[in-house]
CSV table of C-alpha atoms and ligand atoms in Angstrom, one decimal:
chain,number,residue,atom,x,y,z
A,845,MET,CA,-10.2,137.9,190.1
A,846,GLU,CA,-8.6,139.4,186.9
A,847,MET,CA,-10.8,142.2,185.6
A,848,ASN,CA,-11.4,142.5,181.9
A,849,THR,CA,-12.4,146.2,181.9
A,850,LEU,CA,-11.4,148.7,184.5
A,851,GLU,CA,-13.9,151.5,184.9
A,852,LEU,CA,-12.7,154.8,186.3
A,853,GLY,CA,-15.4,157.4,186.1
A,854,PRO,CA,-15.8,158.1,182.4
A,855,ILE,CA,-12.6,156.2,181.5
A,856,LYS,CA,-12.6,152.5,180.5
A,857,ILE,CA,-9.3,150.6,180.4
A,858,LYS,CA,-9.0,147.3,178.7
A,859,ASN,CA,-5.2,146.9,178.5
A,860,ARG,CA,-4.3,144.0,180.8
A,861,LEU,CA,-0.9,145.5,181.8
A,862,LEU,CA,-2.4,148.9,182.6
A,863,ILE,CA,-5.1,147.2,184.7
A,864,ARG,CA,-2.6,145.2,186.6
A,865,ILE,CA,-0.4,148.3,187.3
A,866,PHE,CA,-3.4,150.3,188.4
A,867,SER,CA,-4.7,147.5,190.6
A,868,ALA,CA,-1.3,147.1,192.3
A,869,LEU,CA,-1.2,150.8,193.0
A,870,ASP,CA,-4.8,150.9,194.1
A,871,ASP,CA,-4.2,148.1,196.6
A,872,ARG,CA,-1.4,150.0,198.2
A,873,LEU,CA,-2.4,153.6,197.9
A,874,GLY,CA,-6.1,153.6,197.5
A,875,LEU,CA,-5.8,155.3,194.1
A,876,ARG,CA,-9.4,154.7,193.0
A,877,GLU,CA,-10.7,156.5,196.1
A,878,ILE,CA,-8.4,159.5,195.4
A,879,LEU,CA,-9.4,159.6,191.8
A,880,ASN,CA,-13.1,159.3,192.5
A,881,ASP,CA,-13.1,161.9,195.3
A,882,GLU,CA,-10.7,164.4,193.9
A,883,VAL,CA,-11.2,164.1,190.1
A,884,PHE,CA,-14.3,162.5,188.9
A,885,GLU,CA,-16.6,163.8,191.6
A,886,LYS,CA,-15.2,167.3,191.0
A,887,ILE,CA,-15.8,167.7,187.3
A,888,SER,CA,-16.5,171.3,186.7
A,889,PRO,CA,-20.2,172.3,186.6
A,890,ALA,CA,-21.4,172.8,183.0
A,891,TYR,CA,-22.4,176.4,183.6
A,892,LEU,CA,-18.8,177.5,183.9
A,893,GLY,CA,-17.7,179.4,180.7
A,894,LEU,CA,-14.5,180.8,179.3
A,895,TRP,CA,-14.2,183.6,181.9
A,896,SER,CA,-14.0,181.0,184.6
A,897,CYS,CA,-10.9,179.5,183.1
A,898,PHE,CA,-8.4,182.2,183.8
A,899,GLY,CA,-7.3,180.9,187.2
A,900,GLY,CA,-6.5,177.6,185.6
A,901,ILE,CA,-4.8,179.3,182.6
A,902,THR,CA,-2.7,181.2,185.1
A,903,PHE,CA,-1.8,178.0,186.8
A,904,PHE,CA,-0.8,176.5,183.5
A,905,LEU,CA,1.4,179.5,182.7
A,906,PHE,CA,3.0,179.1,186.2
A,907,ILE,CA,3.9,175.5,185.3
A,908,ASN,CA,5.4,176.9,182.0
A,909,GLN,CA,7.4,179.4,184.0
A,910,VAL,CA,8.8,176.7,186.3
A,911,VAL,CA,9.7,174.3,183.5
A,912,THR,CA,11.2,177.0,181.1
A,913,GLY,CA,12.9,178.6,184.2
A,914,MET,CA,14.7,175.4,185.0
A,915,LEU,CA,15.9,175.2,181.4
A,916,VAL,CA,17.1,178.8,181.3
A,917,MET,CA,18.9,178.2,184.5
A,918,VAL,CA,21.0,175.5,182.9
A,919,TYR,CA,22.9,178.1,180.9
A,920,TYR,CA,22.3,181.4,182.8
A,921,GLN,CA,25.2,182.7,185.0
A,922,PRO,CA,24.3,185.0,187.8
A,923,THR,CA,27.4,187.2,187.8
A,924,ILE,CA,27.7,190.8,186.6
A,925,GLU,CA,30.5,189.8,184.3
A,926,GLN,CA,28.7,186.8,182.8
A,927,ALA,CA,25.0,187.4,183.1
A,928,HIS,CA,24.5,189.4,179.9
A,929,ALA,CA,26.9,187.2,177.9
A,930,SER,CA,25.1,184.0,179.1
A,931,VAL,CA,21.7,185.3,178.1
A,932,ALA,CA,23.1,186.3,174.7
A,933,HIS,CA,24.5,182.8,174.4
A,934,ILE,CA,21.1,181.3,175.2
A,935,MET,CA,19.4,183.5,172.7
A,936,ASN,CA,22.0,183.2,169.8
A,937,GLU,CA,23.9,179.9,170.2
A,938,VAL,CA,22.1,177.3,172.3
A,939,PRO,CA,19.7,175.3,170.0
A,940,PHE,CA,16.1,176.4,170.7
A,941,GLY,CA,17.4,178.8,173.4
A,942,TRP,CA,15.5,181.6,171.8
A,943,LEU,CA,12.3,179.5,172.2
A,944,VAL,CA,12.9,178.5,175.8
A,945,ARG,CA,13.8,182.0,177.0
A,946,GLY,CA,11.1,183.5,174.8
A,947,MET,CA,8.5,181.2,176.5
A,948,HIS,CA,9.8,182.3,179.9
A,949,ALA,CA,9.8,186.0,179.1
A,950,TRP,CA,6.4,186.0,177.3
A,951,GLY,CA,4.9,183.6,179.8
A,952,SER,CA,5.6,186.1,182.6
A,953,ASN,CA,3.9,188.8,180.8
A,954,LEU,CA,0.9,186.6,179.9
A,955,MET,CA,0.6,185.5,183.5
A,956,ILE,CA,0.0,189.1,184.6
A,957,VAL,CA,-2.6,189.5,181.9
A,958,THR,CA,-4.5,186.3,182.9
A,959,ILE,CA,-4.3,187.2,186.6
A,960,ILE,CA,-5.9,190.6,185.9
A,961,ILE,CA,-8.7,188.9,183.9
A,962,HIS,CA,-9.2,186.3,186.6
A,963,MET,CA,-9.3,189.0,189.2
A,964,ALA,CA,-11.7,191.2,187.2
A,965,LYS,CA,-14.1,188.3,186.8
A,966,ILE,CA,-14.1,187.4,190.5
A,967,PHE,CA,-14.6,191.1,191.2
A,968,VAL,CA,-17.4,191.8,188.7
A,969,HIS,CA,-19.3,188.6,189.6
A,970,GLY,CA,-18.9,189.4,193.3
A,971,ILE,CA,-17.6,186.0,194.2
A,972,TYR,CA,-15.0,187.3,196.6
A,973,LYS,CA,-17.9,187.7,199.1
A,974,ALA,CA,-18.5,185.5,202.1
A,975,PRO,CA,-17.6,182.7,202.5
A,976,ARG,CA,-14.8,183.2,200.0
A,977,GLU,CA,-13.0,186.3,201.4
A,978,LEU,CA,-9.9,184.3,202.3
A,979,ASN,CA,-9.6,183.2,198.7
A,980,TRP,CA,-9.4,186.8,197.7
A,981,VAL,CA,-6.7,187.3,200.3
A,982,THR,CA,-4.5,184.4,199.0
A,983,GLY,CA,-5.3,185.5,195.5
A,984,VAL,CA,-4.0,189.0,196.1
A,985,THR,CA,-0.9,187.5,197.8
A,986,LEU,CA,-0.4,185.5,194.6
A,987,LEU,CA,-0.7,188.6,192.5
A,988,LEU,CA,2.0,190.3,194.6
A,989,LEU,CA,4.3,187.3,194.5
A,990,THR,CA,3.9,187.2,190.7
A,991,LEU,CA,4.8,190.9,190.5
A,992,GLY,CA,7.8,190.2,192.7
A,993,LEU,CA,8.9,187.3,190.5
A,994,SER,CA,8.5,189.6,187.4
A,995,PHE,CA,10.5,192.4,189.1
A,996,SER,CA,13.3,190.1,190.3
A,997,GLY,CA,13.5,188.3,186.9
A,998,TYR,CA,13.7,191.6,185.1
A,999,LEU,CA,17.2,192.4,186.5
A,1000,LEU,CA,18.7,189.0,185.7
A,1001,PRO,CA,19.7,189.7,182.0
A,1002,TRP,CA,21.8,192.6,183.3
A,1003,THR,CA,21.0,194.9,180.3
A,1004,GLN,CA,20.7,198.7,180.5
A,1005,LEU,CA,16.9,198.3,180.6
A,1006,ALA,CA,17.2,195.7,183.4
A,1007,TYR,CA,19.7,197.8,185.4
A,1008,TRP,CA,17.8,201.1,185.2
A,1009,ALA,CA,14.4,199.5,185.8
A,1010,THR,CA,15.9,198.1,189.0
A,1011,VAL,CA,17.3,201.5,189.9
A,1012,VAL,CA,13.9,202.9,189.6
A,1013,GLY,CA,12.1,200.0,191.2
A,1014,THR,CA,14.3,200.1,194.3
A,1015,GLU,CA,14.1,203.9,194.4
A,1016,THR,CA,10.3,203.9,194.5
A,1017,PRO,CA,9.9,202.4,197.9
A,1018,ALA,CA,12.6,204.8,199.2
A,1019,ALA,CA,10.0,207.6,198.9
A,1020,MET,CA,8.2,206.1,201.9
A,1021,PRO,CA,8.6,208.1,205.0
A,1022,TYR,CA,10.9,206.7,207.7
A,1023,VAL,CA,11.3,203.1,206.4
A,1024,GLY,CA,11.8,203.8,202.7
A,1025,GLU,CA,15.6,204.3,202.9
A,1026,TYR,CA,16.0,201.0,204.7
A,1027,ILE,CA,13.8,199.1,202.3
A,1028,ARG,CA,16.0,200.4,199.4
A,1029,PHE,CA,19.1,199.4,201.2
A,1030,ALA,CA,17.8,195.9,201.9
A,1031,MET,CA,16.6,195.4,198.3
A,1032,ARG,CA,19.9,196.5,196.8
A,1033,GLY,CA,22.0,194.8,199.4
A,1034,GLY,CA,23.9,198.1,199.8
A,1035,ASP,CA,23.8,201.6,198.6
A,1036,ASP,CA,24.1,200.8,194.9
A,1037,ILE,CA,23.0,198.1,192.5
A,1038,SER,CA,25.9,195.6,192.4
A,1039,GLN,CA,26.8,191.9,192.3
A,1040,VAL,CA,25.1,191.7,195.7
A,1041,THR,CA,21.8,192.9,194.2
A,1042,LEU,CA,22.1,190.5,191.3
A,1043,THR,CA,22.7,187.6,193.6
A,1044,ARG,CA,19.9,188.4,196.0
A,1045,PHE,CA,17.5,189.0,193.1
A,1046,PHE,CA,18.6,185.7,191.6
A,1047,ALA,CA,18.0,183.8,194.9
A,1048,LEU,CA,14.6,185.4,195.2
A,1049,HIS,CA,13.7,184.7,191.6
A,1050,VAL,CA,14.8,181.0,191.4
A,1051,MET,CA,14.2,179.7,194.9
A,1052,ILE,CA,12.6,181.9,197.6
A,1053,MET,CA,9.6,183.3,195.7
A,1054,PRO,CA,8.9,180.2,193.6
A,1055,VAL,CA,8.7,178.0,196.6
A,1056,THR,CA,6.6,180.5,198.5
A,1057,ILE,CA,4.2,181.0,195.5
A,1058,ALA,CA,3.9,177.2,195.0
A,1059,ALA,CA,2.8,176.9,198.7
A,1060,VAL,CA,0.3,179.8,198.4
A,1061,ILE,CA,-1.1,178.3,195.1
A,1062,GLY,CA,-1.7,175.1,196.9
A,1063,LEU,CA,-3.6,176.9,199.6
A,1064,HIS,CA,-5.6,178.9,197.0
A,1065,ILE,CA,-6.6,175.7,195.2
A,1066,ALA,CA,-7.3,173.9,198.5
A,1067,GLN,CA,-9.7,176.6,199.4
A,1068,ILE,CA,-11.6,176.4,196.2
A,1069,ARG,CA,-11.8,172.6,196.5
A,1070,ARG,CA,-13.2,172.9,200.0
A,1071,GLN,CA,-15.8,175.6,199.2
A,1072,GLY,CA,-16.7,174.5,195.7
A,1073,ILE,CA,-16.8,176.8,192.7
A,1074,ALA,CA,-19.2,179.6,193.0
A,1075,GLY,CA,-22.3,179.5,190.8
A,1076,PRO,CA,-23.6,182.3,188.7
A,1077,LEU,CA,-25.4,185.1,190.5
B,506,MET,CA,-18.2,149.7,174.5
B,507,THR,CA,-17.6,148.9,170.9
B,508,THR,CA,-15.1,146.3,169.9
B,509,ASP,CA,-11.5,147.2,170.7
B,510,ALA,CA,-9.5,147.9,167.5
B,511,MET,CA,-6.5,146.2,169.1
B,512,SER,CA,-8.4,142.8,169.0
B,513,GLY,CA,-7.8,142.7,165.2
B,514,ASN,CA,-11.5,142.5,164.2
B,515,GLU,CA,-13.3,145.0,161.9
B,516,PRO,CA,-11.8,148.5,162.1
B,517,THR,CA,-14.1,150.7,164.1
B,518,ARG,CA,-14.6,154.4,164.1
B,519,ARG,CA,-13.5,154.5,167.8
B,520,GLY,CA,-10.4,152.5,167.0
B,521,PHE,CA,-9.4,154.8,164.3
B,522,LEU,CA,-10.0,157.9,166.4
B,523,ASP,CA,-8.0,156.3,169.3
B,524,LEU,CA,-5.1,155.7,166.9
B,525,ALA,CA,-5.3,159.3,165.5
B,526,LEU,CA,-5.3,160.7,169.0
B,527,GLY,CA,-2.4,158.5,170.0
B,528,LEU,CA,-0.5,159.7,166.9
B,529,LEU,CA,-1.2,163.3,167.7
B,530,GLY,CA,0.0,162.7,171.2
B,531,ALA,CA,3.2,161.2,169.9
B,532,ILE,CA,3.8,164.1,167.6
B,533,SER,CA,3.3,166.6,170.4
B,534,ALA,CA,5.6,164.6,172.6
B,535,ILE,CA,8.3,164.7,170.0
B,536,GLY,CA,7.7,168.4,169.6
B,537,VAL,CA,8.6,168.9,173.2
B,538,VAL,CA,11.3,166.2,173.7
B,539,TYR,CA,13.3,167.2,170.5
B,540,PRO,CA,13.8,170.9,171.3
B,541,VAL,CA,14.4,170.3,175.0
B,542,GLY,CA,16.9,167.5,174.2
B,543,MET,CA,18.7,169.7,171.6
B,544,TYR,CA,18.7,172.6,174.2
B,545,LEU,CA,20.2,170.5,176.9
B,546,TRP,CA,22.8,168.6,174.9
B,547,PRO,CA,26.2,170.2,175.7
B,548,ARG,CA,28.1,172.0,173.0
B,549,VAL,CA,31.8,172.0,173.8
B,550,ASP,CA,33.9,175.0,172.7
B,551,LYS,CA,37.0,173.7,171.0
B,552,LYS,CA,40.1,174.3,173.1
B,553,GLU,CA,43.6,174.6,171.8
B,554,GLY,CA,45.1,171.2,171.1
B,555,ASP,CA,41.8,169.6,170.4
B,556,GLU,CA,41.5,167.4,167.3
B,557,THR,CA,45.1,167.8,166.3
B,558,ARG,CA,46.9,164.6,165.7
B,559,SER,CA,50.2,166.3,166.6
B,560,MET,CA,51.4,169.4,168.4
B,561,LYS,CA,54.5,171.5,168.4
B,562,LEU,CA,55.9,173.7,171.0
B,563,PRO,CA,59.3,175.6,171.5
B,564,VAL,CA,62.0,173.6,173.2
B,565,GLY,CA,62.4,176.3,175.8
B,566,ASP,CA,58.9,175.5,177.2
B,567,VAL,CA,60.1,172.3,178.8
B,568,PRO,CA,63.4,172.9,180.6
B,569,ILE,CA,65.6,169.9,181.4
B,570,GLY,CA,64.5,168.1,184.5
B,571,GLU,CA,61.0,169.5,184.4
B,572,ALA,CA,57.6,168.7,183.1
B,573,LYS,CA,55.0,170.6,181.2
B,574,PHE,CA,51.3,169.8,181.2
B,575,VAL,CA,49.5,170.5,177.9
B,576,ARG,CA,46.2,169.5,176.3
B,577,PHE,CA,46.6,167.0,173.5
B,578,LEU,CA,43.8,165.0,171.8
B,579,ASN,CA,41.2,166.5,174.0
B,580,LYS,CA,42.8,165.3,177.2
B,581,PRO,CA,45.6,166.4,179.6
B,582,ALA,CA,49.1,165.2,178.6
B,583,VAL,CA,52.5,165.8,180.1
B,584,ILE,CA,55.9,166.3,178.3
B,585,MET,CA,59.1,165.6,180.3
B,586,ARG,CA,62.8,166.0,179.6
B,587,PRO,CA,64.7,164.1,182.2
B,588,ASN,CA,68.1,165.0,180.5
B,589,GLU,CA,69.5,166.4,177.2
B,590,GLN,CA,68.9,163.3,175.2
B,591,GLU,CA,65.6,162.0,176.4
B,592,ILE,CA,62.1,163.4,176.0
B,593,TYR,CA,58.8,161.7,176.8
B,594,ALA,CA,55.2,162.6,176.3
B,595,LEU,CA,52.5,160.7,178.2
B,596,SER,CA,48.8,160.9,178.7
B,597,ALA,CA,48.4,162.6,182.1
B,598,VAL,CA,45.1,160.8,182.9
B,599,CYS,CA,45.7,158.2,185.6
B,600,THR,CA,44.9,154.7,184.5
B,601,HIS,CA,43.3,154.0,187.9
B,602,LEU,CA,40.2,156.3,188.1
B,603,GLY,CA,41.0,159.1,185.8
B,604,CYS,CA,42.5,161.8,188.0
B,605,VAL,CA,45.2,164.0,186.4
B,606,VAL,CA,48.7,163.0,187.6
B,607,LYS,CA,51.1,165.6,189.0
B,608,TRP,CA,54.8,166.1,188.5
B,609,ASN,CA,56.8,165.1,191.5
B,610,ASP,CA,59.9,167.3,191.3
B,611,ALA,CA,61.7,165.6,194.2
B,612,GLY,CA,61.6,162.1,192.7
B,613,LYS,CA,61.5,163.3,189.0
B,614,ASP,CA,58.5,161.1,188.4
B,615,LEU,CA,54.7,161.4,188.3
B,616,PHE,CA,52.3,160.8,191.1
B,617,CYS,CA,48.6,160.7,191.3
B,618,PRO,CA,47.0,162.8,194.1
B,619,CYS,CA,43.8,160.8,194.3
B,620,HIS,CA,45.0,157.4,195.6
B,621,GLY,CA,48.8,157.7,195.5
B,622,GLY,CA,49.6,156.0,192.2
B,623,LYS,CA,53.2,156.5,191.0
B,624,PHE,CA,54.6,156.4,187.5
B,625,ASP,CA,58.1,156.9,186.0
B,626,VAL,CA,58.7,159.3,183.1
B,627,LYS,CA,58.1,156.5,180.7
B,628,GLY,CA,54.7,155.9,182.2
B,629,ASN,CA,55.4,152.6,183.9
B,630,VAL,CA,53.6,152.0,187.2
B,631,LEU,CA,56.0,152.3,190.2
B,632,GLY,CA,53.4,151.8,192.8
B,633,GLY,CA,49.9,152.3,194.0
B,634,PRO,CA,46.6,151.2,192.5
B,635,PRO,CA,46.9,152.0,188.8
B,636,PRO,CA,46.6,148.8,186.8
B,637,LYS,CA,48.3,149.9,183.6
B,638,PRO,CA,51.1,152.2,182.5
B,639,LEU,CA,50.1,155.7,181.2
B,640,PRO,CA,49.6,155.6,177.4
B,641,SER,CA,52.6,157.3,175.7
B,642,PHE,CA,52.9,159.5,172.7
B,643,THR,CA,56.0,159.9,170.5
B,644,ALA,CA,58.0,163.0,171.3
B,645,LYS,CA,61.1,164.4,169.5
B,646,ILE,CA,62.9,167.6,169.1
B,647,GLU,CA,63.1,169.0,165.5
B,648,ASN,CA,64.9,172.3,164.9
B,649,GLU,CA,64.2,173.9,168.3
B,650,TYR,CA,60.7,172.5,168.5
B,651,ILE,CA,59.2,169.7,170.4
B,652,VAL,CA,56.9,167.6,168.3
B,653,VAL,CA,54.4,165.4,170.0
B,654,ALA,CA,52.3,162.9,168.0
B,655,GLU,CA,50.1,159.9,168.5
B,656,ALA,CA,52.3,156.8,168.9
C,1297,FES,S1,43.0,157.8,190.2
C,1297,FES,FE1,45.1,157.9,190.2
C,1297,FES,S2,45.5,156.5,191.8
C,1297,FES,FE2,43.4,156.4,191.8
């Protein structure tokens, strides 16, 4: 029962080897069904324009952050003695280090921009309304997590800018009545910014928040898939 | 479907475009793999003793009856003076599975902490799993300096 052409939605495959590999996986995992239900049936409606792309662009930038972040972490050293020197080493000595770290730093800025555009579009078109209110909630959670990732990443190069930005950033919540002082203490891991602060920001930046944000992104996308993309008003 | 370009018949527009697309894909892939590979490939800082075919150190650095561990030809090495006349230099990398051997002051010989290999000051195996003696270097004393060189 060897097929000559494999048709998957709009794709036609003629290569025998590819057909056999696909069939083997299809028999075991039901790949065709997944592809049909989740990909080909869900091709975006034609009326969606550029402004509908910013959620997807943000997701793409997030993947960029994950990949370049992994690469930067190969050389970065999270200690107050070595942090700045290791970043300088990445920028000046490691081949293409300037590119990798540049993509990470610029990507984070771009992510904020694309999130704001995405959010503005949702707001202006009123598509946060019923039944999509929970999407707005996960979306705002993602915005806050992205800001948290930006803030924690900002300290890691351990430059004057990074240090004082973190002084200010941890001082700000201290203005809150009653709880503020405790929040500052918890964020700094003590009264001052020290190795403890750098270590907890590093843990937040490379593990705690990325894992959390990946889970919330999954939820955000699952909601869209369940409800379908909102049409124009 | 038009005819597949791979079947070797008339070239088709589709076949050409498929090929062009494949080439573009390959170029983009190289554009990612090359910088990432270069980025990840380790660059070792040269340490003292690397790349030198011989090394020199003051006689006083290795007292009689003791051993001194140095770095020679990119690897750990050991210099030993069991008495006034004799001096030996050996690779300190165990011939069993590559641990660095230690000086055993009690027996005036070398032993490997990983699986208990034992060597004498000339590098011969005295016991344990190592299959071969430790490679040796030439060592001699020339006007108050110990000179170690490849044998
Ligand atoms: S590595 Fe030295 S005895 Fe096994």
